[in-house]
mmCIF file of C-alpha atoms in Angstrom:
data_model
loop_
_atom_site.group_PDB
_atom_site.id
_atom_site.type_symbol
_atom_site.label_atom_id
_atom_site.label_comp_id
_atom_site.label_asym_id
_atom_site.label_seq_id
_atom_site.Cartn_x
_atom_site.Cartn_y
_atom_site.Cartn_z
ATOM 1 C CA UNK F 1129 3.191 -6.684 24.659
ATOM 2 C CA UNK F 1130 0.851 -8.080 21.859
ATOM 3 C CA UNK F 1131 2.106 -8.489 19.366
ATOM 4 C CA UNK F 1132 0.801 -10.495 15.458
ATOM 5 C CA UNK F 1133 3.735 -12.421 15.150
ATOM 6 C CA UNK F 1134 4.299 -15.193 11.678
ATOM 7 C CA UNK F 1135 6.744 -17.824 13.423
ATOM 8 C CA UNK F 1136 8.081 -20.075 11.020
ATOM 9 C CA UNK F 1137 6.568 -21.597 7.451
ATOM 10 C CA UNK F 1138 4.439 -22.564 6.153
ATOM 11 C CA UNK F 1139 0.413 -22.083 5.880
ATOM 12 C CA UNK F 1140 -0.832 -20.556 9.150
ATOM 13 C CA UNK F 1141 1.985 -19.664 10.849
ATOM 14 C CA UNK F 1142 0.572 -17.045 12.884
ATOM 15 C CA UNK F 1143 -0.382 -16.253 15.991
ATOM 16 C CA UNK F 1144 -0.744 -13.411 18.617
ATOM 17 C CA UNK F 1145 2.242 -13.547 20.819
ATOM 18 C CA UNK F 1146 3.648 -12.067 23.845
ATOM 19 C CA UNK F 1147 6.967 -10.454 22.782
ATOM 20 C CA UNK F 1148 9.615 -7.882 24.000
ATOM 21 C CA UNK F 1149 9.156 -3.828 23.385
ATOM 22 C CA UNK F 1150 11.133 -2.257 21.436
ATOM 23 C CA UNK F 1151 13.812 0.012 23.257
ATOM 24 C CA UNK F 1152 15.686 2.823 21.736
ATOM 25 C CA UNK F 1153 18.769 1.558 20.208
ATOM 26 C CA UNK F 1154 20.609 4.934 17.919
ATOM 27 C CA UNK F 1155 20.503 8.782 18.749
ATOM 28 C CA UNK F 1156 17.515 9.225 15.916
ATOM 29 C CA UNK F 1157 15.450 6.324 17.211
ATOM 30 C CA UNK F 1158 11.844 6.985 18.396
ATOM 31 C CA UNK F 1159 9.712 4.244 20.284
ATOM 32 C CA UNK F 1160 5.890 4.621 18.242
ATOM 33 C CA UNK F 1161 2.764 3.809 20.354
ATOM 34 C CA UNK F 1162 0.883 2.064 17.577
ATOM 35 C CA UNK F 1163 -2.880 2.991 17.588
ATOM 36 C CA UNK F 1164 -3.788 1.559 13.650
ATOM 37 C CA UNK F 1165 -1.675 -0.855 11.348
ATOM 38 C CA UNK F 1166 -3.253 -1.792 7.858
ATOM 39 C CA UNK F 1167 -2.884 -5.272 6.898
ATOM 40 C CA UNK F 1168 -1.529 -5.432 3.662
ATOM 41 C CA UNK F 1169 -1.579 -8.331 0.776
ATOM 42 C CA UNK F 1170 1.283 -8.688 1.631
ATOM 43 C CA UNK F 1171 0.908 -9.904 5.119
ATOM 44 C CA UNK F 1172 -2.170 -12.146 3.769
ATOM 45 C CA UNK F 1173 0.506 -13.654 1.264
ATOM 46 C CA UNK F 1174 2.874 -14.416 4.728
ATOM 47 C CA UNK F 1175 -0.244 -15.879 6.639
ATOM 48 C CA UNK F 1176 -0.333 -18.506 3.668
ATOM 49 C CA UNK F 1177 3.067 -19.104 2.799
ATOM 50 C CA UNK F 1178 2.952 -17.320 -0.958
ATOM 51 C CA UNK F 1179 4.586 -14.885 -1.073
ATOM 52 C CA UNK F 1180 7.502 -14.548 -3.925
ATOM 53 C CA UNK F 1181 10.273 -12.231 -1.246
ATOM 54 C CA UNK F 1182 12.406 -13.470 1.676
ATOM 55 C CA UNK F 1183 11.067 -13.607 5.267
ATOM 56 C CA UNK F 1184 13.199 -13.428 8.385
ATOM 57 C CA UNK F 1185 11.220 -15.019 10.479
ATOM 58 C CA UNK F 1186 9.900 -14.667 13.590
ATOM 59 C CA UNK F 1187 8.544 -11.232 12.290
ATOM 60 C CA UNK F 1188 5.849 -9.522 14.327
ATOM 61 C CA UNK F 1189 3.860 -8.918 11.231
ATOM 62 C CA UNK F 1190 2.318 -5.099 9.551
ATOM 63 C CA UNK F 1191 3.881 -2.228 7.503
ATOM 64 C CA UNK F 1192 1.178 0.439 7.235
ATOM 65 C CA UNK F 1193 0.213 2.402 10.518
ATOM 66 C CA UNK F 1194 0.549 4.775 12.794
ATOM 67 C CA UNK F 1195 0.778 5.789 16.858
ATOM 68 C CA UNK F 1196 2.277 8.991 19.333
ATOM 69 C CA UNK F 1197 5.235 9.449 19.977
ATOM 70 C CA UNK F 1198 6.108 8.000 23.207
ATOM 71 C CA UNK F 1199 10.121 8.070 24.221
ATOM 72 C CA UNK F 1200 12.669 9.580 21.591
ATOM 73 C CA UNK F 1201 17.174 9.242 21.214
ATOM 74 C CA UNK F 1202 18.633 11.817 22.193
ATOM 75 C CA UNK F 1203 19.700 13.047 18.460
ATOM 76 C CA UNK F 1204 15.866 13.614 17.456
ATOM 77 C CA UNK F 1205 14.538 17.639 16.989
ATOM 78 C CA UNK F 1206 11.602 17.245 14.819
ATOM 79 C CA UNK F 1207 9.651 14.920 17.101
ATOM 80 C CA UNK F 1208 8.387 15.401 20.454
ATOM 81 C CA UNK F 1209 6.404 12.634 23.340
ATOM 82 C CA UNK F 1210 2.804 12.620 22.416
ATOM 83 C CA UNK F 1211 3.504 13.944 18.544
ATOM 84 C CA UNK F 1212 0.985 11.651 16.208
ATOM 85 C CA UNK F 1213 2.769 10.665 13.107
ATOM 86 C CA UNK F 1214 3.070 8.113 10.939
ATOM 87 C CA UNK F 1215 6.334 6.141 9.689
ATOM 88 C CA UNK F 1216 7.333 5.104 6.185
ATOM 89 C CA UNK F 1217 8.632 1.319 5.582
ATOM 90 C CA UNK F 1218 11.829 0.868 5.376
ATOM 91 C CA UNK F 1219 13.263 -0.013 8.891
ATOM 92 C CA UNK F 1220 17.292 0.006 7.611
ATOM 93 C CA UNK F 1221 18.877 1.635 4.159
ATOM 94 C CA UNK F 1222 22.519 1.769 3.700
ATOM 95 C CA UNK F 1223 22.566 5.559 3.778
ATOM 96 C CA UNK F 1224 25.450 5.136 1.642
ATOM 97 C CA UNK F 1225 24.358 3.167 -1.980
ATOM 98 C CA UNK F 1226 23.653 5.522 -4.795
ATOM 99 C CA UNK F 1227 19.695 5.474 -4.506
ATOM 100 C CA UNK F 1228 20.174 6.760 -0.551
ATOM 101 C CA UNK F 1229 22.380 9.223 -1.406
ATOM 102 C CA UNK F 1230 19.806 10.946 -4.157
ATOM 103 C CA UNK F 1231 16.794 10.072 -1.810
ATOM 104 C CA UNK F 1232 15.747 7.090 -3.855
ATOM 105 C CA UNK F 1233 16.297 5.378 -0.440
ATOM 106 C CA UNK F 1234 12.584 2.774 -1.998
ATOM 107 C CA UNK F 1235 15.202 1.145 -4.770
ATOM 108 C CA UNK F 1236 18.042 1.169 -1.684
ATOM 109 C CA UNK F 1237 19.974 -2.679 -1.843
ATOM 110 C CA UNK F 1238 20.274 -3.573 1.698
ATOM 111 C CA UNK F 1239 16.223 -2.035 2.219
ATOM 112 C CA UNK F 1240 14.874 -3.960 5.655
ATOM 113 C CA UNK F 1241 11.219 -3.692 5.649
ATOM 114 C CA UNK F 1242 9.039 -4.095 8.263
ATOM 115 C CA UNK F 1243 6.650 -6.693 8.888
ATOM 116 C CA UNK F 1244 8.959 -8.512 6.697
ATOM 117 C CA UNK F 1245 12.803 -8.175 7.320
ATOM 118 C CA UNK F 1246 12.463 -6.378 10.441
ATOM 119 C CA UNK F 1247 9.771 -6.307 13.353
ATOM 120 C CA UNK F 1248 6.775 -4.552 12.642
ATOM 121 C CA UNK F 1249 3.920 -2.505 13.099
ATOM 122 C CA UNK F 1250 0.922 -5.023 14.185
ATOM 123 C CA UNK F 1251 2.216 -4.832 17.854
ATOM 124 C CA UNK F 1252 1.763 -2.175 20.511
ATOM 125 C CA UNK F 1253 5.142 -0.305 20.448
ATOM 126 C CA UNK F 1254 7.520 0.020 17.904
ATOM 127 C CA UNK F 1255 10.538 1.500 17.011
ATOM 128 C CA UNK F 1256 11.542 4.147 14.153
ATOM 129 C CA UNK F 1257 13.823 6.445 12.502
ATOM 130 C CA UNK F 1258 13.491 10.358 12.379
ATOM 131 C CA UNK F 1259 14.472 10.066 9.062
ATOM 132 C CA UNK F 1260 11.593 8.564 8.265
ATOM 133 C CA UNK F 1261 8.467 9.842 10.230
ATOM 134 C CA UNK F 1262 6.194 12.692 9.563
ATOM 135 C CA UNK F 1263 3.696 14.710 11.261
ATOM 136 C CA UNK F 1264 0.011 13.437 11.029
ATOM 137 C CA UNK F 1265 -2.506 16.767 10.678
ATOM 138 C CA UNK F 1266 -4.717 17.395 13.231
ATOM 139 C CA UNK F 1267 -7.792 16.814 11.684
ATOM 140 C CA UNK F 1268 -6.694 13.332 9.888
ATOM 141 C CA UNK F 1269 -7.687 10.297 12.188
ATOM 142 C CA UNK F 1270 -5.256 7.680 12.741
ATOM 143 C CA UNK F 1271 -7.087 5.068 11.157
ATOM 144 C CA UNK F 1272 -6.709 6.934 8.262
ATOM 145 C CA UNK F 1273 -3.367 7.709 8.556
ATOM 146 C CA UNK F 1274 -2.318 4.268 8.459
ATOM 147 C CA UNK F 1275 -3.643 4.044 5.213
ATOM 148 C CA UNK F 1276 -1.265 7.097 3.732
ATOM 149 C CA UNK F 1277 1.306 3.614 3.367
ATOM 150 C CA UNK F 1278 -0.698 2.164 1.117
ATOM 151 C CA UNK F 1279 -2.091 5.545 -0.417
ATOM 152 C CA UNK F 1280 1.697 6.498 -0.863
ATOM 153 C CA UNK F 1281 2.640 3.607 -3.221
ATOM 154 C CA UNK F 1282 -0.659 4.712 -5.605
ATOM 155 C CA UNK F 1283 0.836 8.030 -5.523
ATOM 156 C CA UNK F 1284 4.170 7.021 -6.855
ATOM 157 C CA UNK F 1285 2.519 4.896 -9.424
ATOM 158 C CA UNK F 1286 0.392 7.421 -10.529
ATOM 159 C CA UNK F 1287 1.419 11.225 -10.116
ATOM 160 C CA UNK F 1288 5.368 9.800 -10.477
ATOM 161 C CA UNK F 1289 5.519 7.194 -13.010
ATOM 162 C CA UNK F 1290 2.536 7.035 -15.337
ATOM 163 C CA UNK F 1291 1.696 9.983 -17.745
ATOM 164 C CA UNK F 1292 -1.642 11.223 -17.018
ATOM 165 C CA UNK F 1293 -3.022 14.339 -18.628
ATOM 166 C CA UNK F 1294 -6.569 15.431 -18.113
ATOM 167 C CA UNK F 1295 -9.129 13.511 -20.318
ATOM 168 C CA UNK F 1296 -6.783 10.220 -20.275
ATOM 169 C CA UNK F 1297 -8.474 7.115 -20.986
ATOM 170 C CA UNK F 1298 -7.670 5.129 -17.623
ATOM 171 C CA UNK F 1299 -8.115 1.395 -16.525
ATOM 172 C CA UNK F 1300 -7.645 -0.108 -13.622
ATOM 173 C CA UNK F 1301 -7.180 -3.648 -12.489
ATOM 174 C CA UNK F 1302 -7.423 -4.975 -9.524
ATOM 175 C CA UNK F 1303 -9.951 -3.364 -6.842
ATOM 176 C CA UNK F 1304 -7.973 -4.143 -3.949
ATOM 177 C CA UNK F 1305 -6.129 -0.962 -1.666
ATOM 178 C CA UNK F 1306 -3.585 0.208 -3.913
ATOM 179 C CA UNK F 1307 -5.804 -0.255 -7.338
ATOM 180 C CA UNK F 1308 -8.325 2.137 -5.566
ATOM 181 C CA UNK F 1309 -6.014 4.369 -3.826
ATOM 182 C CA UNK F 1310 -4.831 4.314 -7.472
ATOM 183 C CA UNK F 1311 -8.411 5.479 -8.891
ATOM 184 C CA UNK F 1312 -8.744 8.390 -6.277
ATOM 185 C CA UNK F 1313 -5.157 9.631 -7.125
ATOM 186 C CA UNK F 1314 -5.960 9.636 -10.992
ATOM 187 C CA UNK F 1315 -9.241 11.803 -10.512
ATOM 188 C CA UNK F 1316 -6.838 14.363 -9.248
ATOM 189 C CA UNK F 1317 -6.003 14.396 -12.905
ATOM 190 C CA UNK F 1318 -9.352 14.905 -14.437
ATOM 191 C CA UNK F 1319 -9.587 11.793 -16.420
ATOM 192 C CA UNK F 1320 -12.054 11.722 -19.152
ATOM 193 C CA UNK F 1321 -12.824 8.349 -17.673
ATOM 194 C CA UNK F 1322 -11.583 5.552 -15.690
ATOM 195 C CA UNK F 1323 -12.926 2.438 -15.663
ATOM 196 C CA UNK F 1324 -11.696 -0.828 -13.010
ATOM 197 C CA UNK F 1325 -12.245 -3.731 -13.919
ATOM 198 C CA UNK F 1326 -12.710 -6.750 -10.988
ATOM 199 C CA UNK F 1327 -13.973 -10.650 -10.404
ATOM 200 C CA UNK F 1328 -17.137 -11.764 -8.982
ATOM 201 C CA UNK F 1329 -15.252 -11.755 -5.572
ATOM 202 C CA UNK F 1330 -15.033 -7.756 -6.298
ATOM 203 C CA UNK F 1331 -18.698 -6.785 -6.345
ATOM 204 C CA UNK F 1332 -18.306 -5.408 -3.284
ATOM 205 C CA UNK F 1333 -14.898 -3.751 -3.359
ATOM 206 C CA UNK F 1334 -16.135 -2.420 -7.176
ATOM 207 C CA UNK F 1335 -18.793 -0.551 -5.034
ATOM 208 C CA UNK F 1336 -15.957 1.374 -3.465
ATOM 209 C CA UNK F 1337 -14.510 1.892 -6.544
ATOM 210 C CA UNK F 1338 -17.342 3.689 -7.572
ATOM 211 C CA UNK F 1339 -17.304 5.562 -4.389
ATOM 212 C CA UNK F 1340 -13.561 6.371 -5.148
ATOM 213 C CA UNK F 1341 -14.238 8.195 -9.186
ATOM 214 C CA UNK F 1342 -14.728 5.607 -11.008
ATOM 215 C CA UNK F 1343 -17.048 6.179 -13.897
ATOM 216 C CA UNK F 1344 -17.427 2.283 -15.043
ATOM 217 C CA UNK F 1345 -16.943 -1.206 -13.325
ATOM 218 C CA UNK F 1346 -16.375 -4.256 -14.631
ATOM 219 C CA UNK F 1347 -16.767 -7.651 -13.477
ATOM 220 C CA UNK F 1348 -14.461 -9.832 -16.074
ATOM 221 C CA UNK F 1349 -16.684 -13.116 -15.677
ATOM 222 C CA UNK F 1350 -19.889 -11.042 -16.954
ATOM 223 C CA UNK F 1351 -18.586 -8.681 -20.112
ATOM 224 C CA UNK F 1352 -16.007 -8.596 -22.383
ATOM 225 C CA UNK F 1353 -13.756 -6.504 -20.912
ATOM 226 C CA UNK F 1354 -12.018 -5.633 -23.619
ATOM 227 C CA UNK F 1355 -14.372 -4.707 -26.338
ATOM 228 C CA UNK F 1356 -16.698 -2.622 -23.910
ATOM 229 C CA UNK F 1357 -13.608 -0.691 -23.267
ATOM 230 C CA UNK F 1358 -12.662 -0.018 -26.820
ATOM 231 C CA UNK F 1359 -16.065 1.543 -27.279
ATOM 232 C CA UNK F 1360 -15.251 4.521 -25.022
ATOM 233 C CA UNK F 1361 -13.618 7.466 -27.840
ATOM 234 C CA UNK F 1362 -11.703 6.431 -30.390
ATOM 235 C CA UNK F 1363 -11.825 2.795 -30.094
ATOM 236 C CA UNK F 1364 -7.856 2.361 -29.872
ATOM 237 C CA UNK F 1365 -7.693 1.828 -25.745
ATOM 238 C CA UNK F 1366 -6.785 3.292 -22.898
ATOM 239 C CA UNK F 1367 -4.154 5.973 -22.466
ATOM 240 C CA UNK F 1368 -3.438 4.553 -19.125
ATOM 241 C CA UNK F 1369 -3.543 1.116 -17.260
ATOM 242 C CA UNK F 1370 -2.581 0.870 -13.939
ATOM 243 C CA UNK F 1371 -1.845 -3.137 -12.801
ATOM 244 C CA UNK F 1372 -2.467 -3.258 -9.628
ATOM 245 C CA UNK F 1373 -2.974 -7.754 -9.866
ATOM 246 C CA UNK F 1374 -0.337 -9.732 -9.164
ATOM 247 C CA UNK F 1375 -1.009 -12.160 -11.973
ATOM 248 C CA UNK F 1376 0.654 -12.917 -15.482
ATOM 249 C CA UNK F 1377 -2.895 -12.429 -16.967
ATOM 250 C CA UNK F 1378 -3.523 -9.005 -15.696
ATOM 251 C CA UNK F 1379 -0.866 -8.114 -17.837
ATOM 252 C CA UNK F 1380 -1.557 -10.037 -21.159
ATOM 253 C CA UNK F 1381 -5.221 -8.486 -21.188
ATOM 254 C CA UNK F 1382 -3.362 -4.826 -20.591
ATOM 255 C CA UNK F 1383 -0.833 -4.763 -23.486
ATOM 256 C CA UNK F 1384 -3.877 -6.690 -24.828
ATOM 257 C CA UNK F 1385 -5.878 -3.130 -24.584
ATOM 258 C CA UNK F 1386 -3.632 -0.517 -24.005
ATOM 259 C CA UNK F 1387 -3.366 2.349 -27.088
ATOM 260 C CA UNK F 1388 -0.991 2.607 -29.530
ATOM 261 C CA UNK F 1389 1.869 4.704 -27.864
ATOM 262 C CA UNK F 1390 0.670 4.318 -24.345
ATOM 263 C CA UNK F 1391 1.237 3.276 -21.026
ATOM 264 C CA UNK F 1392 1.158 0.021 -18.502
ATOM 265 C CA UNK F 1393 2.135 0.785 -14.833
ATOM 266 C CA UNK F 1394 3.052 -2.390 -13.013
ATOM 267 C CA UNK F 1395 1.831 -2.168 -9.549
ATOM 268 C CA UNK F 1396 1.141 -5.625 -8.499
ATOM 269 C CA UNK F 1397 3.317 -8.416 -8.434
ATOM 270 C CA UNK F 1398 3.775 -12.182 -7.254
ATOM 271 C CA UNK F 1399 6.783 -15.148 -8.404
ATOM 272 C CA UNK F 1400 4.539 -16.446 -11.313
ATOM 273 C CA UNK F 1401 6.359 -16.137 -14.299
ATOM 274 C CA UNK F 1402 5.200 -14.152 -17.479
ATOM 275 C CA UNK F 1403 4.368 -17.046 -20.109
ATOM 276 C CA UNK F 1404 4.003 -14.980 -23.118
ATOM 277 C CA UNK F 1405 5.502 -12.861 -25.436
ATOM 278 C CA UNK F 1406 6.025 -9.196 -25.727
ATOM 279 C CA UNK F 1407 6.111 -8.381 -28.945
ATOM 280 C CA UNK F 1408 2.796 -6.852 -28.998
ATOM 281 C CA UNK F 1409 4.001 -4.103 -26.356
ATOM 282 C CA UNK F 1410 6.575 -3.286 -28.845
ATOM 283 C CA UNK F 1411 4.616 -3.449 -30.968
ATOM 284 C CA UNK F 1412 1.997 -0.717 -29.919
ATOM 285 C CA UNK F 1413 5.539 1.310 -29.229
ATOM 286 C CA UNK F 1414 3.989 1.361 -25.527
ATOM 287 C CA UNK F 1415 5.932 1.929 -22.373
ATOM 288 C CA UNK F 1416 5.616 -0.434 -19.409
ATOM 289 C CA UNK F 1417 7.094 0.625 -16.192
ATOM 290 C CA UNK F 1418 7.241 -0.692 -12.740
ATOM 291 C CA UNK F 1419 6.546 1.167 -9.503
ATOM 292 C CA UNK F 1420 7.854 0.410 -5.988
ATOM 293 C CA UNK F 1421 6.865 1.787 -2.803
ATOM 294 C CA UNK F 1422 7.637 5.293 -2.202
ATOM 295 C CA UNK F 1423 9.780 8.070 -0.284
ATOM 296 C CA UNK F 1424 9.943 10.978 1.969
ATOM 297 C CA UNK F 1425 8.023 13.384 -0.451
ATOM 298 C CA UNK F 1426 5.311 11.458 -1.787
ATOM 299 C CA UNK F 1427 4.089 11.047 2.352
ATOM 300 C CA UNK F 1428 4.110 15.285 2.611
ATOM 301 C CA UNK F 1429 2.012 15.378 -0.092
ATOM 302 C CA UNK F 1430 -0.335 12.324 0.891
ATOM 303 C CA UNK F 1431 -1.117 13.438 3.920
ATOM 304 C CA UNK F 1432 -1.890 17.325 2.743
ATOM 305 C CA UNK F 1433 -4.020 15.633 0.557
ATOM 306 C CA UNK F 1434 -5.694 13.777 3.179
ATOM 307 C CA UNK F 1435 -5.867 17.011 5.141
ATOM 308 C CA UNK F 1436 -7.151 18.658 2.072
ATOM 309 C CA UNK F 1437 -10.076 15.718 1.109
ATOM 310 C CA UNK F 1438 -9.607 15.012 -1.521
ATOM 311 C CA UNK F 1439 -6.647 10.973 -0.467
ATOM 312 C CA UNK F 1440 -10.121 9.397 1.713
ATOM 313 C CA UNK F 1441 -9.452 5.905 2.396
ATOM 314 C CA UNK F 1442 -11.663 5.151 5.160
ATOM 315 C CA UNK F 1443 -14.769 3.939 2.780
ATOM 316 C CA UNK F 1444 -12.615 0.689 2.260
ATOM 317 C CA UNK F 1445 -11.901 0.049 6.050
ATOM 318 C CA UNK F 1446 -12.598 -1.853 8.545
ATOM 319 C CA UNK F 1447 -10.808 -1.747 12.182
ATOM 320 C CA UNK F 1448 -10.470 -4.621 14.761
ATOM 321 C CA UNK F 1449 -8.882 -4.792 18.057
ATOM 322 C CA UNK F 1450 -6.009 -6.422 17.693
ATOM 323 C CA UNK F 1451 -7.248 -9.301 19.671
ATOM 324 C CA UNK F 1452 -9.056 -9.926 16.508
ATOM 325 C CA UNK F 1453 -6.605 -10.275 14.283
ATOM 326 C CA UNK F 1454 -7.504 -13.850 12.976
ATOM 327 C CA UNK F 1455 -10.786 -12.612 12.216
ATOM 328 C CA UNK F 1456 -9.018 -8.917 10.692
ATOM 329 C CA UNK F 1457 -7.080 -11.145 8.346
ATOM 330 C CA UNK F 1458 -9.815 -13.695 7.267
ATOM 331 C CA UNK F 1459 -12.642 -11.225 5.678
ATOM 332 C CA UNK F 1460 -9.769 -8.887 4.352
ATOM 333 C CA UNK F 1461 -8.828 -12.343 2.328
ATOM 334 C CA UNK F 1462 -12.606 -13.555 1.413
ATOM 335 C CA UNK F 1463 -12.940 -9.703 0.190
ATOM 336 C CA UNK F 1464 -15.821 -8.801 2.050
ATOM 337 C CA UNK F 1465 -14.538 -5.226 2.356
ATOM 338 C CA UNK F 1466 -10.583 -3.831 1.244
ATOM 339 C CA UNK F 1467 -9.278 -3.041 4.073
ATOM 340 C CA UNK F 1468 -8.805 -4.276 7.851
ATOM 341 C CA UNK F 1469 -7.149 -1.883 10.128
ATOM 342 C CA UNK F 1470 -5.885 -3.369 13.375
ATOM 343 C CA UNK F 1471 -5.949 -1.656 16.382
ATOM 344 C CA UNK F 1472 -3.499 -2.634 18.590
ATOM 345 C CA UNK F 1473 -4.955 -0.167 21.497
ATOM 346 C CA UNK F 1474 -8.417 -0.583 20.511
ATOM 347 C CA UNK F 1475 -11.105 1.893 21.221
ATOM 348 C CA UNK F 1476 -8.457 5.094 20.886
ATOM 349 C CA UNK F 1477 -7.630 5.209 17.186
ATOM 350 C CA UNK F 1478 -9.689 7.880 16.416
ATOM 351 C CA UNK F 1479 -8.691 10.613 19.006
ATOM 352 C CA UNK F 1480 -5.794 10.418 21.461
ATOM 353 C CA UNK F 1481 -4.146 7.669 23.677
ATOM 354 C CA UNK F 1482 -6.702 5.710 25.983
#
């Protein structure tokens, strides 16, 4: 089968290869015919060899995907051949640590994610597990369903890890896919204002932010971001800052901006050291909260919100056949749009298999 493989260390070490199709290995395994696979920022980092996490190369990339069940293990009872499904990202968790036992398997110390430590979804087929699969609502396309994963990252950050109330002033740093979906999730709470901050290179993505519900977008090179944000309300700063950028400068800006007693939720991450004092955070008695990944209930809720039309990731996407994977990577990398989707079975992503 065709697969987009990160085959070695070093920049650009990705190519389309013919690899063996996965097989059922355990009683609860499910083989999925992948219909749509999103390109994540982490895939681009691996493409450039700039990631800040270990990678088990060679590895098929991709962890955001949707598809159709084509085979099940003998112990599978919740899904049948032909079902439309999405699958979560942990290819393996231990099922025995305190986090797995309490439903927080996204924090399992032995977690192995698709597309990094286990072969992922930019391929014609993938092996998943019954425990992490979810049915796709009938009115949600494969391409939209493939965006469930980044939507769940945003949902976890905003709905689970942030204290957000109607009327709050919210600032989002970074109009990438996660930042854009965070705008949609935050909008569900009826905030007083949502401001999205980007750079000159982000202008097309800032336009999407407006479509997703941002009340104001700011280009960092063209305005005094802090002064502009403090014009709103009582001038003490936003109640909530969502930092969806993986560099330290936006964390410093977040600390400078957040109001006393407010909260910063850090979603984006990168390998660079912070390099500045956290004393202003302490002086403000503000909360700095990390948010990572997601778990089962979030997927169910995000799929429900998609089915109701309250979350719609498609305006930020552009789709490509798998043979065109490099253009999908390069155009997303250039910030021409926020999210590329690879179609292993081109022409069939919006409906039934071709």
